Amino acid sequence: MLVLISCLPLTVAAAAAANSIIPLRILPLGASVTFGVGSSTGNSYRKDLRDSLAQAGHQVNFVGRRKNGDFADNNVEATSGFVISQIAESALVATPMFLPNIALIEAGTNNCNSGRLVPDAGANVTKMIDTIFHASPGVTVILALILKNKIAEQDACRVDINRQYTDVLAPRYQQAGAKFVLVDMRSEDGPTTADLFDTRHPNDVGYRKMAVVWNKGILAALEKRFIIAPADNGIPPDSESGAGASPQVSGGSGPMTGQVGAGRPFAAIQAAGSGRRFMQHFRIYTMLGLLWLCMFW
């Protein structure tokens, strides 16, 4: 039986910082951009994003059935040329297989290659997102507005797809309180046409800018306390996935993991001392308009 020892008031910023210790199992979904076409290393945005998250103290593991890039944790679920329906088929297989707690979606670019508008793009991506939510309970979905294109007709199509995402798709999930974040690859942080390798794929500079935008989306999800610890999928992470990323308990031997949520376990800290092991349990509650960190034994 757990016995309450004490509670301390916790700022929102501290709660967000505590949330950062949750392991991030990320499923990158997309086509050639997500795979890394135009990148000198094949890394796409993935390595830069991973490095930023790891430097901030996150334990990161990219998942997917394919590999591309010059880093160990280079799993990805993306195939060049895929349109929305094909990316959705990939998501249907990969999501229940890997059980990510974050899915990053960049979809719709290849639907615009003909230069014609795609009026059902938003509806089809909505179906894909619903599938992901169903297949991996607790997952947070982060959808990107698609990149700029140097060909005017194709870019007009992309602008229209982005309008469907912002005006119809995003409000649907936001009003439902879903774990959904929309990020803007056309913002001042995202790639410009000067950052393209060709007419549509980013170069290394463009991919670094994409990583910045994705990172902001993940931080926003953490601040909203959307992200919870991933479920056990029976698949060991890549050897690099925890390197330098899992914060250690001072004087202890194991990583700190957990989740933040009202009344939910926030961290289980396992440490070694004097030949014995012990567990401390913490939970966060909302009381009197404040967040409280409570310790149990």
Tab-separated table of C-alpha atoms in Angstrom, residues 10-251:
chain	number	residue	atom	x	y	z
A	10	LEU	CA	4.652	22.778	-8.791
A	11	THR	CA	4.777	25.433	-11.483
A	12	VAL	CA	3.439	24.725	-14.952
A	13	ALA	CA	6.965	25.120	-16.301
A	14	ALA	CA	8.271	22.538	-13.859
A	15	ALA	CA	5.494	20.159	-14.831
A	16	ALA	CA	6.410	20.558	-18.493
A	17	ALA	CA	10.055	19.911	-17.654
A	18	ALA	CA	9.084	16.781	-15.760
A	19	ASN	CA	7.074	15.652	-18.765
A	20	SER	CA	10.213	15.770	-20.893
A	21	ILE	CA	11.498	12.562	-19.329
A	22	ILE	CA	8.840	10.480	-21.069
A	23	PRO	CA	10.448	8.149	-23.650
A	24	LEU	CA	9.515	9.234	-27.161
A	25	ARG	CA	8.771	6.440	-29.640
A	26	ILE	CA	8.299	8.348	-32.878
A	27	LEU	CA	6.783	7.007	-36.107
A	28	PRO	CA	7.734	9.281	-39.050
A	29	LEU	CA	5.100	8.817	-41.777
A	30	GLY	CA	5.372	10.236	-45.262
A	31	ALA	CA	6.971	9.892	-48.667
A	32	SER	CA	10.284	11.006	-50.188
A	33	VAL	CA	10.732	14.036	-47.934
A	34	THR	CA	10.353	11.948	-44.785
A	35	PHE	CA	12.611	9.279	-46.293
A	36	GLY	CA	15.331	11.819	-47.053
A	37	VAL	CA	15.484	12.553	-50.796
A	38	GLY	CA	17.602	15.670	-51.304
A	39	SER	CA	19.502	15.098	-48.065
A	40	SER	CA	23.234	14.464	-48.530
A	41	THR	CA	23.072	11.759	-45.854
A	42	GLY	CA	19.532	10.440	-46.334
A	43	ASN	CA	18.731	11.618	-42.818
A	44	SER	CA	15.852	13.902	-43.803
A	45	TYR	CA	14.827	15.955	-40.750
A	46	ARG	CA	15.050	12.908	-38.511
A	47	LYS	CA	18.616	13.032	-37.192
A	48	ASP	CA	18.523	16.779	-36.494
A	49	LEU	CA	15.203	16.341	-34.691
A	50	ARG	CA	16.516	13.387	-32.742
A	51	ASP	CA	19.665	15.256	-31.730
A	52	SER	CA	17.651	18.257	-30.522
A	53	LEU	CA	15.334	16.072	-28.454
A	54	ALA	CA	18.200	14.041	-26.990
A	55	GLN	CA	20.127	17.178	-26.062
A	56	ALA	CA	17.036	18.335	-24.172
A	57	GLY	CA	17.068	15.116	-22.137
A	58	HIS	CA	14.580	12.983	-24.045
A	59	GLN	CA	14.990	9.281	-24.706
A	60	VAL	CA	14.169	8.916	-28.409
A	61	ASN	CA	13.455	5.913	-30.603
A	62	PHE	CA	12.387	6.295	-34.220
A	63	VAL	CA	10.331	3.361	-35.489
A	64	GLY	CA	9.270	2.150	-38.914
A	65	ARG	CA	9.807	-0.747	-41.291
A	66	ARG	CA	12.446	0.990	-43.404
A	67	LYS	CA	15.832	2.529	-42.685
A	68	ASN	CA	17.601	5.472	-44.269
A	69	GLY	CA	20.361	7.770	-43.086
A	70	ASP	CA	23.824	7.629	-41.566
A	71	PHE	CA	22.761	7.315	-37.908
A	72	ALA	CA	21.821	4.211	-35.938
A	73	ASP	CA	18.259	5.166	-35.022
A	74	ASN	CA	17.243	5.690	-38.657
A	75	ASN	CA	13.947	3.793	-38.838
A	76	VAL	CA	11.248	5.437	-40.920
A	77	GLU	CA	7.864	4.606	-42.461
A	78	ALA	CA	8.123	6.398	-45.794
A	79	THR	CA	8.409	5.523	-49.479
A	80	SER	CA	9.216	7.903	-52.318
A	81	GLY	CA	6.245	8.702	-54.519
A	82	PHE	CA	3.590	7.661	-52.013
A	83	VAL	CA	0.324	9.592	-52.057
A	84	ILE	CA	-2.023	9.994	-49.091
A	85	SER	CA	-3.821	6.672	-49.613
A	86	GLN	CA	-0.530	4.756	-49.709
A	87	ILE	CA	0.813	6.516	-46.624
A	88	ALA	CA	-2.448	5.584	-44.898
A	89	GLU	CA	-1.902	1.936	-45.840
A	90	SER	CA	1.591	2.109	-44.335
A	91	ALA	CA	0.169	3.647	-41.167
A	92	LEU	CA	-2.421	0.885	-40.948
A	93	VAL	CA	0.363	-1.723	-40.747
A	94	ALA	CA	3.090	0.149	-38.874
A	95	THR	CA	1.062	1.797	-36.107
A	96	PRO	CA	-0.198	-1.375	-34.367
A	97	MET	CA	3.182	-3.011	-34.979
A	98	PHE	CA	5.284	-0.331	-33.278
A	99	LEU	CA	2.720	1.344	-30.960
A	100	PRO	CA	4.290	4.813	-31.142
A	101	ASN	CA	3.386	7.513	-28.670
A	102	ILE	CA	4.091	10.134	-31.357
A	103	ALA	CA	3.220	9.954	-35.061
A	104	LEU	CA	4.641	12.616	-37.377
A	105	ILE	CA	2.717	12.944	-40.649
A	106	GLU	CA	3.830	14.805	-43.767
A	107	ALA	CA	1.380	13.775	-46.494
A	108	GLY	CA	-0.116	15.229	-49.648
A	109	THR	CA	2.940	16.420	-51.554
A	110	ASN	CA	2.760	13.754	-54.260
A	111	ASN	CA	-0.985	14.184	-54.659
A	112	CYS	CA	-0.156	17.582	-56.131
A	113	ASN	CA	2.342	16.417	-58.756
A	114	SER	CA	-0.263	16.715	-61.514
A	115	GLY	CA	-0.943	20.330	-60.571
A	116	ARG	CA	-4.655	19.618	-60.140
A	117	LEU	CA	-6.473	20.319	-56.882
A	118	VAL	CA	-7.201	17.418	-54.527
A	119	PRO	CA	-10.501	18.262	-52.784
A	120	ASP	CA	-10.624	15.054	-50.708
A	121	ALA	CA	-7.086	15.311	-49.293
A	122	GLY	CA	-8.208	16.570	-45.893
A	123	ALA	CA	-10.920	13.927	-45.584
A	124	ASN	CA	-8.491	11.142	-46.471
A	125	VAL	CA	-5.844	12.333	-44.019
A	126	THR	CA	-8.575	12.529	-41.370
A	127	LYS	CA	-9.327	8.842	-41.970
A	128	MET	CA	-5.621	8.046	-41.625
A	129	ILE	CA	-5.360	9.947	-38.345
A	130	ASP	CA	-8.450	8.196	-36.988
A	131	THR	CA	-6.802	4.871	-37.853
A	132	ILE	CA	-3.641	5.863	-35.993
A	133	PHE	CA	-5.572	6.947	-32.900
A	134	HIS	CA	-7.421	3.623	-32.900
A	135	ALA	CA	-4.336	1.466	-33.503
A	136	SER	CA	-2.115	3.013	-30.817
A	137	PRO	CA	-4.217	4.230	-27.869
A	138	GLY	CA	-2.696	7.311	-26.244
A	139	VAL	CA	-0.692	8.309	-29.326
A	140	THR	CA	-0.161	11.978	-30.124
A	141	VAL	CA	-0.479	12.859	-33.814
A	142	ILE	CA	1.469	15.805	-35.227
A	143	LEU	CA	0.501	16.793	-38.772
A	144	ALA	CA	2.593	19.129	-40.907
A	145	LEU	CA	1.309	21.651	-43.398
A	146	ILE	CA	3.114	20.620	-46.567
A	147	LEU	CA	6.174	22.358	-47.929
A	148	LYS	CA	6.552	25.055	-50.526
A	149	ASN	CA	7.116	24.016	-54.145
A	150	LYS	CA	8.840	25.926	-56.938
A	151	ILE	CA	6.272	24.896	-59.571
A	152	ALA	CA	3.324	27.296	-59.350
A	153	GLU	CA	0.544	24.826	-60.204
A	154	GLN	CA	1.832	22.238	-57.754
A	155	ASP	CA	2.269	24.844	-55.042
A	156	ALA	CA	-1.296	26.082	-55.535
A	157	CYS	CA	-2.481	22.523	-54.943
A	158	ARG	CA	-0.371	22.308	-51.788
A	159	VAL	CA	-1.787	25.589	-50.515
A	160	ASP	CA	-5.297	24.218	-51.022
A	161	ILE	CA	-4.472	20.989	-49.155
A	162	ASN	CA	-3.046	23.048	-46.303
A	163	ARG	CA	-6.285	25.036	-46.241
A	164	GLN	CA	-8.194	21.771	-45.821
A	165	TYR	CA	-5.898	20.828	-42.950
A	166	THR	CA	-6.208	24.168	-41.145
A	167	ASP	CA	-9.880	24.974	-41.797
A	168	VAL	CA	-11.533	21.558	-41.525
A	169	LEU	CA	-9.252	18.818	-40.219
A	170	ALA	CA	-7.482	20.578	-37.341
A	171	PRO	CA	-10.641	22.120	-35.781
A	172	ARG	CA	-12.276	18.680	-35.777
A	173	TYR	CA	-9.584	17.248	-33.520
A	174	GLN	CA	-9.032	20.379	-31.462
A	175	GLN	CA	-12.726	20.699	-30.633
A	176	ALA	CA	-12.811	17.025	-29.646
A	177	GLY	CA	-9.853	17.499	-27.295
A	178	ALA	CA	-7.787	14.962	-29.223
A	179	LYS	CA	-4.034	14.641	-28.835
A	180	PHE	CA	-3.385	16.464	-32.077
A	181	VAL	CA	-0.930	19.202	-33.058
A	182	LEU	CA	-0.698	21.005	-36.408
A	183	VAL	CA	2.716	22.418	-37.370
A	184	ASP	CA	3.379	24.890	-40.163
A	185	MET	CA	6.267	24.028	-42.471
A	186	ARG	CA	5.587	27.320	-44.282
A	187	SER	CA	6.186	29.425	-41.189
A	188	GLU	CA	9.252	31.627	-40.821
A	189	ASP	CA	11.015	28.677	-39.158
A	190	GLY	CA	10.342	26.322	-42.065
A	191	PRO	CA	12.140	25.831	-45.391
A	192	THR	CA	11.850	28.441	-48.126
A	193	THR	CA	12.143	27.720	-51.844
A	194	ALA	CA	15.818	28.705	-51.475
A	195	ASP	CA	16.214	25.680	-49.190
A	196	LEU	CA	15.087	23.156	-51.813
A	197	PHE	CA	17.379	20.592	-53.440
A	198	ASP	CA	15.211	20.587	-56.570
A	199	THR	CA	11.680	21.886	-57.103
A	200	ARG	CA	10.166	20.120	-54.078
A	201	HIS	CA	12.664	18.287	-51.841
A	202	PRO	CA	14.587	20.157	-49.134
A	203	ASN	CA	18.358	20.300	-49.069
A	204	ASP	CA	20.283	19.835	-45.827
A	205	VAL	CA	19.474	23.386	-44.696
A	206	GLY	CA	15.801	22.838	-45.433
A	207	TYR	CA	15.731	19.587	-43.499
A	208	ARG	CA	17.338	21.282	-40.489
A	209	LYS	CA	14.560	23.864	-40.607
A	210	MET	CA	11.961	21.096	-40.779
A	211	ALA	CA	13.497	19.574	-37.644
A	212	VAL	CA	13.022	22.885	-35.835
A	213	VAL	CA	9.325	22.975	-36.742
A	214	TRP	CA	8.746	19.341	-35.717
A	215	ASN	CA	10.604	19.968	-32.453
A	216	LYS	CA	8.313	22.886	-31.644
A	217	GLY	CA	5.313	20.655	-32.304
A	218	ILE	CA	6.588	17.997	-29.925
A	219	LEU	CA	7.322	20.614	-27.258
A	220	ALA	CA	3.792	21.967	-27.669
A	221	ALA	CA	2.413	18.452	-27.170
A	222	LEU	CA	4.528	18.019	-24.048
A	223	GLU	CA	3.352	21.357	-22.658
A	224	LYS	CA	-0.244	20.250	-23.192
A	225	ARG	CA	0.609	16.984	-21.393
A	226	PHE	CA	-0.561	15.000	-24.417
A	227	ILE	CA	2.326	12.555	-24.502
A	228	ILE	CA	2.303	9.470	-22.304
A	229	ALA	CA	4.809	6.644	-22.006
A	230	PRO	CA	4.654	4.235	-24.964
A	231	ALA	CA	3.123	0.793	-24.558
A	232	ASP	CA	5.317	-2.297	-24.696
A	233	ASN	CA	5.503	-3.452	-28.312
A	234	GLY	CA	7.954	-6.289	-27.717
A	235	ILE	CA	10.544	-4.713	-30.026
A	236	PRO	CA	13.888	-3.641	-28.510
A	237	PRO	CA	14.899	-0.067	-29.371
A	238	ASP	CA	17.904	0.686	-31.549
A	239	SER	CA	21.194	0.747	-29.690
A	240	GLU	CA	21.443	4.509	-30.123
A	241	SER	CA	17.926	5.331	-29.033
A	242	GLY	CA	18.748	5.800	-25.366
A	243	ALA	CA	22.302	7.034	-25.694
A	244	GLY	CA	22.818	10.168	-23.666
A	245	ALA	CA	19.102	10.827	-23.599
A	246	SER	CA	17.736	9.263	-20.435
A	247	PRO	CA	18.190	11.397	-17.301
A	248	GLN	CA	19.727	9.537	-14.394
A	249	VAL	CA	18.817	9.744	-10.730
A	250	SER	CA	21.654	11.265	-8.764
A	251	GLY	CA	23.590	8.425	-7.169
